[in-house]
Short mmCIF file of C-alpha atoms (C1' of nucleotides) in Angstrom, two decimals:
data_model
loop_
_atom_site.label_atom_id
_atom_site.label_comp_id
_atom_site.label_asym_id
_atom_site.label_seq_id
_atom_site.Cartn_x
_atom_site.Cartn_y
_atom_site.Cartn_z
CA MET A 1 68.85 122.59 114.71
CA ALA A 2 72.45 121.69 115.58
CA SER A 3 72.56 117.96 115.08
CA LYS A 4 75.82 116.03 115.41
CA ARG A 5 77.39 115.92 111.95
CA GLN A 6 78.10 112.44 110.70
CA PRO A 7 81.53 111.61 109.28
CA LEU A 8 81.90 113.16 105.86
CA HIS A 9 82.62 109.83 104.23
CA GLU A 10 79.17 108.54 104.99
CA TRP A 11 77.60 110.73 102.39
CA THR A 12 74.85 109.60 100.16
CA ILE A 13 74.67 112.15 97.43
CA GLU A 14 72.70 113.03 94.33
CA PRO A 15 74.58 112.65 91.03
CA GLU A 16 74.27 116.35 90.31
CA SER A 17 75.91 117.26 93.63
CA ALA A 18 78.55 114.58 93.27
CA ILE A 19 79.58 116.01 89.91
CA ALA A 20 79.76 119.50 91.34
CA LEU A 21 81.95 118.21 94.18
CA GLN A 22 84.29 116.52 91.72
CA LYS A 23 84.73 119.75 89.80
CA LEU A 24 85.54 121.51 93.06
CA LEU A 25 88.06 118.92 94.24
CA ALA A 26 89.83 118.04 90.99
CA PRO A 27 91.93 121.25 90.92
CA ARG A 28 93.43 120.25 94.27
CA ILE A 29 95.04 117.11 92.91
CA VAL A 30 98.84 117.36 92.94
CA CYS A 31 100.39 115.84 89.83
CA CYS A 32 104.07 116.14 90.76
CA ASP A 33 106.17 113.87 92.92
CA GLN A 34 105.81 114.39 96.63
CA THR A 35 106.76 110.90 97.60
CA GLY A 36 109.38 110.61 100.29
CA GLU A 37 111.02 107.43 101.51
CA ILE A 38 108.74 104.57 100.56
CA SER A 39 108.68 101.66 102.96
CA HIS A 40 105.04 100.57 102.71
CA ILE A 41 102.81 100.34 99.65
CA ALA A 42 99.10 99.62 99.99
CA GLY A 43 96.75 98.01 97.48
CA VAL A 44 93.09 99.04 97.66
CA ASP A 45 90.16 97.24 96.08
CA ILE A 46 86.45 96.84 96.63
CA GLY A 47 84.35 93.77 95.99
CA PHE A 48 80.70 92.86 96.53
CA GLU A 49 78.57 90.10 97.98
CA GLU A 50 74.91 89.17 97.88
CA GLY A 51 74.29 90.61 94.48
CA GLY A 52 75.80 93.91 95.55
CA GLU A 53 73.99 94.34 98.84
CA THR A 54 77.23 94.12 100.80
CA THR A 55 80.46 95.96 100.01
CA ARG A 56 83.84 94.42 100.82
CA ALA A 57 86.67 96.94 101.13
CA VAL A 58 90.15 95.51 101.25
CA ILE A 59 93.50 97.14 101.93
CA VAL A 60 96.70 95.15 101.75
CA VAL A 61 99.91 96.74 103.00
CA MET A 62 103.20 95.41 101.69
CA ARG A 63 106.71 96.27 102.76
CA TRP A 64 108.93 97.68 100.05
CA PRO A 65 111.02 96.28 98.45
CA SER A 66 110.35 92.79 99.81
CA LEU A 67 106.66 92.96 98.87
CA GLU A 68 105.82 90.82 101.87
CA ILE A 69 102.33 91.42 103.22
CA VAL A 70 102.56 93.10 106.61
CA GLU A 71 98.92 94.01 107.22
CA ARG A 72 95.49 93.37 105.72
CA VAL A 73 92.07 94.76 106.46
CA LEU A 74 88.76 93.43 105.16
CA HIS A 75 85.83 95.68 105.99
CA ARG A 76 82.26 94.62 105.14
CA THR A 77 79.43 97.14 105.12
CA PRO A 78 76.01 97.61 103.48
CA THR A 79 76.27 99.12 100.00
CA ARG A 80 75.02 102.71 100.06
CA MET A 81 75.03 103.82 96.44
CA PRO A 82 74.56 102.31 92.98
CA TYR A 83 77.28 102.20 90.37
CA ILE A 84 77.16 105.15 88.02
CA PRO A 85 79.95 105.56 85.46
CA GLY A 86 82.02 108.55 86.55
CA LEU A 87 80.76 108.45 90.12
CA LEU A 88 82.43 105.27 91.29
CA SER A 89 84.18 106.90 94.24
CA PHE A 90 80.90 107.86 95.86
CA ARG A 91 79.92 104.21 95.88
CA GLU A 92 83.23 102.75 97.03
CA LEU A 93 85.11 105.38 99.02
CA PRO A 94 83.03 105.22 102.20
CA ALA A 95 83.90 101.56 102.68
CA ALA A 96 87.54 102.14 101.75
CA LEU A 97 87.88 104.95 104.28
CA GLU A 98 86.32 102.84 107.00
CA ALA A 99 88.81 100.10 106.21
CA PHE A 100 91.60 102.64 106.39
CA GLU A 101 90.62 103.60 109.91
CA GLN A 102 91.37 100.04 110.95
CA LEU A 103 94.90 100.17 109.58
CA SER A 104 97.75 100.44 112.08
CA ILE A 105 100.35 101.24 109.44
CA THR A 106 100.17 104.42 107.36
CA PRO A 107 101.26 103.52 103.82
CA ASP A 108 103.55 105.80 101.84
CA LEU A 109 101.92 104.99 98.51
CA LEU A 110 98.49 103.75 97.46
CA MET A 111 97.69 101.68 94.41
CA VAL A 112 93.95 101.81 93.81
CA ASP A 113 91.88 99.62 91.52
CA GLY A 114 90.33 102.19 89.21
CA MET A 115 91.20 105.50 87.61
CA GLY A 116 93.14 108.44 89.04
CA ILE A 117 92.76 111.59 86.93
CA ALA A 118 91.93 109.57 83.82
CA HIS A 119 88.34 110.57 84.44
CA PRO A 120 85.87 112.93 82.72
CA ARG A 121 86.30 115.49 85.49
CA ARG A 122 89.80 114.36 86.51
CA LEU A 123 88.73 112.85 89.80
CA GLY A 124 88.54 109.09 89.60
CA ILE A 125 88.50 107.00 92.77
CA ALA A 126 92.30 106.82 93.09
CA ALA A 127 92.59 110.61 92.94
CA HIS A 128 89.66 111.10 95.29
CA LEU A 129 91.08 108.69 97.86
CA GLY A 130 94.61 110.06 97.60
CA LEU A 131 93.35 113.61 98.03
CA TRP A 132 91.15 112.71 100.97
CA LEU A 133 93.94 110.89 102.82
CA ASP A 134 96.62 113.20 101.43
CA ILE A 135 98.79 110.23 100.53
CA PRO A 136 100.53 109.66 97.16
CA ALA A 137 98.23 107.49 95.05
CA ILE A 138 98.21 105.75 91.68
CA GLY A 139 95.17 104.67 89.68
CA VAL A 140 95.46 101.13 88.31
CA GLY A 141 92.53 100.39 86.03
CA LYS A 142 91.78 97.27 84.04
CA SER A 143 89.68 99.00 81.40
CA ARG A 144 89.09 102.46 80.01
CA LEU A 145 86.64 105.03 81.32
CA CYS A 146 87.42 107.85 78.89
CA GLY A 147 90.12 109.00 76.51
CA ARG A 148 91.78 107.42 73.51
CA ASN A 149 95.08 105.72 72.84
CA ASP A 150 97.11 104.03 70.13
CA GLU A 151 97.85 100.32 70.18
CA VAL A 152 100.36 99.37 72.86
CA PRO A 153 103.48 97.53 71.67
CA GLU A 154 103.63 93.88 72.74
CA ALA A 155 106.77 94.19 74.82
CA ARG A 156 106.31 94.05 78.58
CA GLY A 157 106.80 97.52 80.02
CA SER A 158 105.90 99.44 76.87
CA TRP A 159 103.18 102.05 77.07
CA VAL A 160 101.38 104.76 75.11
CA PRO A 161 99.70 107.90 76.41
CA LEU A 162 95.97 107.99 77.12
CA THR A 163 94.62 111.33 75.97
CA HIS A 164 91.37 113.21 76.51
CA ARG A 165 90.50 116.74 75.41
CA ASN A 166 94.08 117.40 74.30
CA GLU A 167 95.49 116.32 77.66
CA THR A 168 97.54 113.31 78.63
CA ILE A 169 95.50 111.82 81.42
CA GLY A 170 97.29 108.51 81.85
CA ALA A 171 99.24 105.67 80.29
CA VAL A 172 98.12 102.38 78.78
CA LEU A 173 100.78 100.00 80.04
CA ARG A 174 101.65 96.48 78.91
CA THR A 175 102.38 94.66 82.14
CA ARG A 176 102.36 91.22 80.51
CA GLU A 177 102.72 90.08 76.95
CA GLN A 178 99.62 88.77 75.20
CA VAL A 179 97.45 90.30 77.90
CA LYS A 180 95.21 93.34 77.90
CA PRO A 181 97.14 96.38 79.09
CA LEU A 182 96.50 98.35 82.28
CA TYR A 183 95.31 101.95 82.48
CA ILE A 184 97.68 103.81 84.79
CA SER A 185 97.01 107.36 85.91
CA ILE A 186 98.09 109.89 88.49
CA GLY A 187 96.10 109.64 91.69
CA HIS A 188 97.70 112.32 93.85
CA ARG A 189 101.16 113.67 94.67
CA ILE A 190 103.00 111.57 92.09
CA SER A 191 103.85 112.06 88.42
CA LEU A 192 102.71 109.76 85.63
CA GLU A 193 106.29 108.66 84.98
CA ARG A 194 106.82 107.63 88.58
CA SER A 195 103.38 106.01 88.66
CA ILE A 196 104.41 103.79 85.78
CA HIS A 197 107.73 103.15 87.47
CA TRP A 198 106.13 101.96 90.69
CA VAL A 199 103.64 99.75 88.94
CA MET A 200 106.50 98.09 87.06
CA GLN A 201 108.48 97.73 90.28
CA CYS A 202 105.59 95.86 91.91
CA LEU A 203 105.09 93.42 89.04
CA THR A 204 105.88 89.74 89.47
CA ARG A 205 104.44 87.10 87.19
CA TYR A 206 100.97 88.54 86.81
CA LYS A 207 99.15 91.27 84.96
CA LEU A 208 98.41 93.28 88.08
CA PRO A 209 101.02 94.80 90.39
CA GLU A 210 101.15 92.90 93.72
CA PRO A 211 99.42 95.43 96.00
CA THR A 212 96.36 95.60 93.76
CA ARG A 213 96.44 91.92 92.92
CA GLN A 214 96.50 90.84 96.55
CA ALA A 215 93.73 93.26 97.49
CA ASP A 216 91.69 92.05 94.52
CA ARG A 217 92.12 88.41 95.54
CA LEU A 218 90.73 89.08 98.98
CA ALA A 219 87.99 91.49 97.90
CA SER A 220 86.67 88.89 95.48
CA ARG A 221 87.18 86.11 98.06
CA ARG A 222 89.58 84.30 95.74
CA THR A 223 91.99 83.21 98.46
CA ALA A 224 94.35 80.26 98.76
CA GLU A 225 91.76 77.62 98.02
CA THR A 226 92.17 78.01 94.26
CA ARG A 227 93.71 74.75 93.15
CA CYS A 228 96.28 74.30 90.43
CA PRO A 229 96.77 70.74 89.11
CA GLU A 230 100.52 70.53 89.49
CA GLY A 231 103.70 71.71 87.87
CA ASP A 232 104.60 75.27 88.57
CA ALA A 233 104.71 77.04 91.88
CA ALA A 234 102.50 75.87 94.70
CA PRO A 235 99.22 77.69 95.33
CA GLU A 236 99.88 80.95 97.06
CA GLN A 237 99.71 80.72 100.81
CA ASP A 238 98.17 83.37 103.00
CA THR A 239 100.08 83.90 106.20
CA LEU A 240 97.82 86.44 107.83
CA PRO A 241 94.12 86.08 108.79
CA PHE A 242 91.20 85.39 106.41
"C1'" DG B 1 70.81 112.87 68.73
"C1'" DC B 2 73.82 108.57 69.43
"C1'" DG B 3 77.26 105.92 71.59
"C1'" DA B 4 80.46 105.10 75.63
"C1'" DC B 5 80.60 104.04 80.20
"C1'" DA B 6 86.40 102.61 86.08
"C1'" DG B 7 84.12 98.82 89.33
"C1'" DA C 1 81.49 94.41 90.20
"C1'" DT C 2 79.03 89.49 89.97
"C1'" DC C 3 76.94 85.32 87.81
"C1'" DT C 4 79.27 80.97 85.76
"C1'" DT C 5 81.80 75.68 82.50
"C1'" DG C 6 84.59 74.45 79.94
"C1'" DT C 7 88.74 75.10 77.56
"C1'" DC C 8 93.21 76.47 75.63
"C1'" DG C 9 98.14 76.74 76.80
"C1'" DC C 10 102.68 76.84 79.49
#
DNA sequence: GCGACAG
DNA sequence: ATCTTGTCGC
């Protein structure tokens, strides 16, 4: 029976098949620089509502080097799959891809909340998304999925390699002093060195680089209403919708 | 066999 | 990821 095939990103897949697919796709990840002129960097993050029933995919596009937000997309959709360590992309990619379809600007670089190749089968969500869209991507994780690393020096900008099975799969980077480091890894079409470089270039006063931080704020509905008593800078203002 | 385990 | 209060520090 020749039924109309649904978009590939609407899969719902068994863990066993998902793992097989990762092993098939991982070898296609490009780990060298293929970035051209970079004028737009996008931050990608996924959040949840209603105890996980609804998925919120957010993409924030910023102009480089001003880092001003030029476009934002918030896409809400029913959650299709549960969270299984190692299979995160199958739970979050569908929503992210649907959000991408609503973007009018095609970013030159993606910064994704999660791992790139610093994954058991070298295909974390950042690598999976970068490969699918064929856009340079960097994995920006807040905690470790696999691998080991030495202590990271306290100085901002210092980093140590994250290794797994005798391979360097990423870097544990100190983006702020006195704060837990970030787990940076190649997503697609960019080297680890340049990945670290770009993350550092997008840092302001926070732990997370701006693209990811802004996407995270919106995905977790932590927008401009967060009050701060006084003193420092005024609460961040959101110019665009939401 | 036991622990670890992105978001 | 999300649920959640107060609390420590610049």
